[in-house]
CSV table of N, CA and C in Angstrom, one decimal:
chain,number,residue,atom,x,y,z
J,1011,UNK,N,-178.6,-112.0,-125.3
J,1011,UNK,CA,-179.4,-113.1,-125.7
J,1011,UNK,C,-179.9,-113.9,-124.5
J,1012,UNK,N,-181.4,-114.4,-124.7
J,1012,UNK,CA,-181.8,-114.9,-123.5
J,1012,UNK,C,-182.3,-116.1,-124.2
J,1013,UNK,N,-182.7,-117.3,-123.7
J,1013,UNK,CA,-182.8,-118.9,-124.2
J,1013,UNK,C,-184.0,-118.8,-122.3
J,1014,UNK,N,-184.9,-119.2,-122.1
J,1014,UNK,CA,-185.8,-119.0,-121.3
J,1014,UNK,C,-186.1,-121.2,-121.3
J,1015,UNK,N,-186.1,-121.8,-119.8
J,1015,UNK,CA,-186.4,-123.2,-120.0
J,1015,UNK,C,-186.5,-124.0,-118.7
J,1016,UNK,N,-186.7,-124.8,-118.2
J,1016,UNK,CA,-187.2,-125.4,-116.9
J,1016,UNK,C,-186.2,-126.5,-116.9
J,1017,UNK,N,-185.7,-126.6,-115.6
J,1017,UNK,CA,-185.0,-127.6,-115.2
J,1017,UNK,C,-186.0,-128.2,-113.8
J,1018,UNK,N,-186.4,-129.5,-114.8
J,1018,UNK,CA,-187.6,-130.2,-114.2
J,1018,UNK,C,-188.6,-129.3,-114.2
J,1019,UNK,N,-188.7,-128.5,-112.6
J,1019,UNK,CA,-190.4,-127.6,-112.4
J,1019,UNK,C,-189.5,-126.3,-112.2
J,1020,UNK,N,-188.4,-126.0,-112.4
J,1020,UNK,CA,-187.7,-124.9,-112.2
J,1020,UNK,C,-187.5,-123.8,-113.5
J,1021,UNK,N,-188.3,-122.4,-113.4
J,1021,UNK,CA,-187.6,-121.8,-114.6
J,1021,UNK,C,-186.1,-121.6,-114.7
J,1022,UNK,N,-185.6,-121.3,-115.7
J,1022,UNK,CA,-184.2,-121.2,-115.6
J,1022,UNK,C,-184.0,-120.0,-117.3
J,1023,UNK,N,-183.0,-119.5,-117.0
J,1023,UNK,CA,-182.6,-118.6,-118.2
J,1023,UNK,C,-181.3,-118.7,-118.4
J,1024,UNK,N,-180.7,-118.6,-119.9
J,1024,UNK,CA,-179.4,-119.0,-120.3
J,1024,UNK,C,-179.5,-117.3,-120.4
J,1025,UNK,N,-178.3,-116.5,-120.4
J,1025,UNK,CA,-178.1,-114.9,-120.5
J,1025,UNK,C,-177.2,-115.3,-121.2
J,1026,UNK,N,-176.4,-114.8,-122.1
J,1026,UNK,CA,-175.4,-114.1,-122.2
J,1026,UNK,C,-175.4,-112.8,-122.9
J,1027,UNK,N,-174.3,-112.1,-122.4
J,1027,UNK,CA,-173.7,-111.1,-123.1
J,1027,UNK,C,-172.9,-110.7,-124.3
J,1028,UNK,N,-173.8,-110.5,-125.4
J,1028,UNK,CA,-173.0,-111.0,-127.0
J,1028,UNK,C,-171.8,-109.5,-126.5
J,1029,UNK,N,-171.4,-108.7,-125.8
J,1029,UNK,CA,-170.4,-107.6,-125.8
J,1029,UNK,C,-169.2,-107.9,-125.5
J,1030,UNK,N,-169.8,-108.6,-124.0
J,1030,UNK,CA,-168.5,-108.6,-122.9
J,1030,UNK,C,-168.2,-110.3,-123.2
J,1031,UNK,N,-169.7,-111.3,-123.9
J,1031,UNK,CA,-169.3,-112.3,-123.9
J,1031,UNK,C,-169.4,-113.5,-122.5
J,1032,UNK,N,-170.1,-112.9,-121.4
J,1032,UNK,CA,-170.2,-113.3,-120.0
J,1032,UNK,C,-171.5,-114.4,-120.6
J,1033,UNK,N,-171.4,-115.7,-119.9
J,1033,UNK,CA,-172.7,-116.3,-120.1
J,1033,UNK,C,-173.1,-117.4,-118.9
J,1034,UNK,N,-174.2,-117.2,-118.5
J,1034,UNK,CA,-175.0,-117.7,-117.0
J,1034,UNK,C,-176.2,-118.4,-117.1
J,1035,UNK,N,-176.2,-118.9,-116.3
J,1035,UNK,CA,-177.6,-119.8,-116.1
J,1035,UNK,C,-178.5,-119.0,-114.9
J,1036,UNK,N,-179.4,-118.9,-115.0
J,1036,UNK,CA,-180.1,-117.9,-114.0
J,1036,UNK,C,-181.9,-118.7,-113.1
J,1037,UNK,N,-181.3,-118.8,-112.1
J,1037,UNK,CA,-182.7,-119.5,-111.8
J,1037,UNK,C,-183.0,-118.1,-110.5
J,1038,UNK,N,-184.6,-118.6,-109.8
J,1038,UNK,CA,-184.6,-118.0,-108.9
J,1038,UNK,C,-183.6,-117.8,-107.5
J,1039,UNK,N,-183.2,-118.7,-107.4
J,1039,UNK,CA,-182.0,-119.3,-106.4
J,1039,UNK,C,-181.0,-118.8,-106.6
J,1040,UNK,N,-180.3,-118.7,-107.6
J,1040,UNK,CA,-178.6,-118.7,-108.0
J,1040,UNK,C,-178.6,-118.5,-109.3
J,1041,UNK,N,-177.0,-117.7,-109.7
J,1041,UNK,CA,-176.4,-117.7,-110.4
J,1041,UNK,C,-175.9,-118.4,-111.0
J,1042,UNK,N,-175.1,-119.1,-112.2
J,1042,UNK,CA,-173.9,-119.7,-112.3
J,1042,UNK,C,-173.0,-119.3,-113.6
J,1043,UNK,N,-172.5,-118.9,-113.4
J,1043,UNK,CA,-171.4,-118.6,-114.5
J,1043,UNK,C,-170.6,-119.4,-115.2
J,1044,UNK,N,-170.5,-119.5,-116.7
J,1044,UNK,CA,-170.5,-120.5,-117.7
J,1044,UNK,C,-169.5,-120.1,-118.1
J,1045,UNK,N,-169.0,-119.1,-118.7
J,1045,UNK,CA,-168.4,-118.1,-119.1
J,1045,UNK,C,-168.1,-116.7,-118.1
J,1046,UNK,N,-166.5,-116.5,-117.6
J,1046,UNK,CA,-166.9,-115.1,-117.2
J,1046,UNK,C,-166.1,-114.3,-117.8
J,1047,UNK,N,-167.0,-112.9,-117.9
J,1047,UNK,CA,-165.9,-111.9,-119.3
J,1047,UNK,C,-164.7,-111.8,-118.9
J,1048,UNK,N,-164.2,-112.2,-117.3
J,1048,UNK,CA,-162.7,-111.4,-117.2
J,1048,UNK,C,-162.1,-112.5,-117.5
J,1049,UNK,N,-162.4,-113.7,-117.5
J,1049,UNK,CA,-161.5,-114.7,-118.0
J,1049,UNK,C,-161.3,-114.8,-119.6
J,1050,UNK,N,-160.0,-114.9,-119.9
J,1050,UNK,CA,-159.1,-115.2,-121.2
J,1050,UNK,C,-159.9,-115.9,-122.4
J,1051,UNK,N,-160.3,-117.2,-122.4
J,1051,UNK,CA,-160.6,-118.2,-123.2
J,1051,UNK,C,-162.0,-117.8,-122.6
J,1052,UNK,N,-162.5,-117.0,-122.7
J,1052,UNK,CA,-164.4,-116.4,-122.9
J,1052,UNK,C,-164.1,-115.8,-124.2
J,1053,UNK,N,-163.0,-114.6,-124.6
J,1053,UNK,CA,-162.7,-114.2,-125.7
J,1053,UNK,C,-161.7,-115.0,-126.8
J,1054,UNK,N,-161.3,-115.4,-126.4
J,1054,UNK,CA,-160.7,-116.3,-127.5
J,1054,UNK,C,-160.1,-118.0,-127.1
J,1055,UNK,N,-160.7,-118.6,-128.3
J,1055,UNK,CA,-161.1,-119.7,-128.7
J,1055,UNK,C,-161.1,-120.6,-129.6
J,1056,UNK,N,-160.3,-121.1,-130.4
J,1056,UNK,CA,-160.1,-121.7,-131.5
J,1056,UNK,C,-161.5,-122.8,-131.9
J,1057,UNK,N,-161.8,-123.3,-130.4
J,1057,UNK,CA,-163.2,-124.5,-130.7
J,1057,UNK,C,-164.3,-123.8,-131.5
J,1058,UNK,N,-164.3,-125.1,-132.2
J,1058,UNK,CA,-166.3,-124.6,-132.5
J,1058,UNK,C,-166.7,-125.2,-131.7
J,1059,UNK,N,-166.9,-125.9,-130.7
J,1059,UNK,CA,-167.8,-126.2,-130.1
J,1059,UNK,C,-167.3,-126.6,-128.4
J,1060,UNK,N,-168.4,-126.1,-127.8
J,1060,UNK,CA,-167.8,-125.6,-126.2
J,1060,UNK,C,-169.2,-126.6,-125.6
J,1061,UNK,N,-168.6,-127.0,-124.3
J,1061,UNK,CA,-170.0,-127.4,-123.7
J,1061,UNK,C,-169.4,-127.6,-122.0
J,1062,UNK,N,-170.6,-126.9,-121.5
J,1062,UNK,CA,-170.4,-126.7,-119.7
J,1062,UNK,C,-171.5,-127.5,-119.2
J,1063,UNK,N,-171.1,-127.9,-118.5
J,1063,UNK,CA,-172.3,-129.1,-117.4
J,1063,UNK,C,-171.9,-128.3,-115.7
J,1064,UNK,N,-173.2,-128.2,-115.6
J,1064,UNK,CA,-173.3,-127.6,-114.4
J,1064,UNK,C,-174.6,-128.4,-113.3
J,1065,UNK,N,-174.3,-128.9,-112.2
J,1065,UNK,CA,-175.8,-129.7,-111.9
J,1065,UNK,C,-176.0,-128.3,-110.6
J,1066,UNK,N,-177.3,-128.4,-111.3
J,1066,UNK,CA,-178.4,-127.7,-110.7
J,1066,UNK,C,-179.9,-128.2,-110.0
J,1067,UNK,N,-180.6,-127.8,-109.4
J,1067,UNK,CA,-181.4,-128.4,-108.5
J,1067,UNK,C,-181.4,-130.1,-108.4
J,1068,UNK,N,-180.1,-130.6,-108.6
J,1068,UNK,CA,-180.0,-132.2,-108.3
J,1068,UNK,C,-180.1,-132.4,-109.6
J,1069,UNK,N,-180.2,-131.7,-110.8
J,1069,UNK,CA,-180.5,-132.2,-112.2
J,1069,UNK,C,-179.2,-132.1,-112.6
J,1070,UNK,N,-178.4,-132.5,-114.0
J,1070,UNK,CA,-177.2,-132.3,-114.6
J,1070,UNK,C,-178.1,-131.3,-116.0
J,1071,UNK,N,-177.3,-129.7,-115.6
J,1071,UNK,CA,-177.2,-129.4,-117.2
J,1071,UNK,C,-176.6,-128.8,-117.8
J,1072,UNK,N,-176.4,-129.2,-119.3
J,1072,UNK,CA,-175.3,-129.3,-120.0
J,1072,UNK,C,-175.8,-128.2,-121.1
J,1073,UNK,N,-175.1,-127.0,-121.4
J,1073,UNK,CA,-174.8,-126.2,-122.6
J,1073,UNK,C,-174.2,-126.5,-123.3
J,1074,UNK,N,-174.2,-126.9,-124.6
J,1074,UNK,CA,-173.2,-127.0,-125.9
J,1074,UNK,C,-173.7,-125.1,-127.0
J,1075,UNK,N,-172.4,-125.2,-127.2
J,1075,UNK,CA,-172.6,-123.9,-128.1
J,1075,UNK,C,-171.3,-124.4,-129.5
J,1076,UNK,N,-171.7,-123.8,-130.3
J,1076,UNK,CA,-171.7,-124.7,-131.9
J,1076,UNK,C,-171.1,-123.5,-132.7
J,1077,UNK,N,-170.1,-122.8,-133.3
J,1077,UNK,CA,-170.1,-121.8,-134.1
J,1077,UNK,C,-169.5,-122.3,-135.6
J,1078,UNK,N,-169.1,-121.3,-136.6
J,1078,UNK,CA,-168.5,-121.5,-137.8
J,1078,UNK,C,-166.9,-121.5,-137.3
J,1079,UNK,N,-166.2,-121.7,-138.5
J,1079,UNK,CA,-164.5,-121.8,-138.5
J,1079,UNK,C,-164.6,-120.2,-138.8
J,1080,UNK,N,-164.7,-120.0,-139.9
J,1080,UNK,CA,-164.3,-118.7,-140.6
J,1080,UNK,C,-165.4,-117.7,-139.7
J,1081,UNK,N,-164.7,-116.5,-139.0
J,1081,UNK,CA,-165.4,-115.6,-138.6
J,1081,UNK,C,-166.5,-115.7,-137.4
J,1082,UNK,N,-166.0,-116.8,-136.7
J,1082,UNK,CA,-167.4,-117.4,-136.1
J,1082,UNK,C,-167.7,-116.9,-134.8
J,1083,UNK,N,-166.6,-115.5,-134.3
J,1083,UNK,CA,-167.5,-114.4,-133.6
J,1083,UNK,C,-168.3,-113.6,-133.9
J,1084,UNK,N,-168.1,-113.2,-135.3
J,1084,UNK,CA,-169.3,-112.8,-136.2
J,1084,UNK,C,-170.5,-112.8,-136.3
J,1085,UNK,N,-170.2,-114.4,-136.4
J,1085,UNK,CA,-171.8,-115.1,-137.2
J,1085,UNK,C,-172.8,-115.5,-135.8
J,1086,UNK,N,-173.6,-115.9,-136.4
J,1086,UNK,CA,-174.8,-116.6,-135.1
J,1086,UNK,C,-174.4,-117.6,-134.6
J,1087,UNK,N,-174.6,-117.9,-133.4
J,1087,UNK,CA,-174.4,-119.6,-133.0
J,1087,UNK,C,-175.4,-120.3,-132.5
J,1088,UNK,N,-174.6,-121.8,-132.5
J,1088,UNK,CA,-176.1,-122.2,-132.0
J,1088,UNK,C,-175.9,-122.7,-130.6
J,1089,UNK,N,-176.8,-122.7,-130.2
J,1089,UNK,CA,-176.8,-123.2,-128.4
J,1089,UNK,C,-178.0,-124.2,-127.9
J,1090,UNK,N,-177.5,-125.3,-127.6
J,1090,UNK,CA,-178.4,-126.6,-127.1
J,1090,UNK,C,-178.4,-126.7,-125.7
J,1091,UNK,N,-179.6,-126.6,-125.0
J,1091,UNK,CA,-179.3,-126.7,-123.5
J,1091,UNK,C,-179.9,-128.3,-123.3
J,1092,UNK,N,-179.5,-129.3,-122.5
J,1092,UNK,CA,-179.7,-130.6,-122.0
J,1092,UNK,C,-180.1,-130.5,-120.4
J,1093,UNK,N,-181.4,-131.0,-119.9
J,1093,UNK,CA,-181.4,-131.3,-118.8
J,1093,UNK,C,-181.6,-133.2,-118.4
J,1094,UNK,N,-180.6,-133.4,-117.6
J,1094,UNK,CA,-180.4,-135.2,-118.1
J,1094,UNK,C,-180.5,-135.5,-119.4
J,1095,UNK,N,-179.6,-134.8,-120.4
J,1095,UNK,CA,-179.8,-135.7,-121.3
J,1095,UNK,C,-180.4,-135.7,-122.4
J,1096,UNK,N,-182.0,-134.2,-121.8
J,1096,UNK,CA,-182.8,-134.9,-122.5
J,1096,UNK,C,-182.8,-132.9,-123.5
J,1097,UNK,N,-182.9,-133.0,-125.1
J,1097,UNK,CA,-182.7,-131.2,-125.3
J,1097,UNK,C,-184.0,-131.0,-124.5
J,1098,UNK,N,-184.0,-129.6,-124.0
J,1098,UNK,CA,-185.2,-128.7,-123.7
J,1098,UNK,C,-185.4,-127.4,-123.9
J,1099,UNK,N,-184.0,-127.0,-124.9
J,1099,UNK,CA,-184.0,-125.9,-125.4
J,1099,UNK,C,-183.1,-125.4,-126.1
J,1100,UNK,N,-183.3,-125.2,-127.5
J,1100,UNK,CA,-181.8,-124.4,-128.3
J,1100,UNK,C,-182.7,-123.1,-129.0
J,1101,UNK,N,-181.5,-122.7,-129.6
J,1101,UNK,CA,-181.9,-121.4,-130.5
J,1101,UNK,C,-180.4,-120.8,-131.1
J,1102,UNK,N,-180.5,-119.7,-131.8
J,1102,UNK,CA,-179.4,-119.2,-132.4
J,1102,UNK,C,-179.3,-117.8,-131.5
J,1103,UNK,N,-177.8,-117.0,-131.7
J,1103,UNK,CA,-177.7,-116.1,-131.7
J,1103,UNK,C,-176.3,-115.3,-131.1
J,1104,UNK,N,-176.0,-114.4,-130.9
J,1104,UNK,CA,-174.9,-114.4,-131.0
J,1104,UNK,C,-174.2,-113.9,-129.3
């Protein structure tokens, strides 16, 4: 799943990997890893709801991801990206 969005004048891409579960913020510049698959709590998780703040080009931004109780590696999720604060981009998926 890809989520495509600008921090300030910056493109940026949310990735993750619905397999392995790995999930990154991707700008021209850098990486950053939100999630990484070899770590423990990427695959399991009792939260519905996770959120990583990472500041990037001098901006703060914040991923929240949102799932169900029952089955909710299953189902679709949802994902809100914040830059200061402000949404500039969600969507579903898994």
């Amino acid at each position: 799943m890809k989520i495509h969005f600008h921090i300030g004048t910056t493109p940026a891409t949310l990735s993750r990997d619905s397999f392995f579960g790995g999930m990154k913020i991707i700008t021209a510049a850098r990486s950053i890893w939100l999630q990484h698959p070899l770590n423990l709590s990427t695959h399991f998780s009792f939260q519905t709801k996770n959120a990583w703040e990472r500041e990037i080009e001098g901006r703060i931004v914040r991923v929240e991801k949102t799932r169900t109780q029952i089955m909710g590696g299953l189902r679709t999720q949802n994902y809100m990206i914040y830059v200061d604060d402000q949404l500039v981009a969600s969507d579903q998926g898994y």
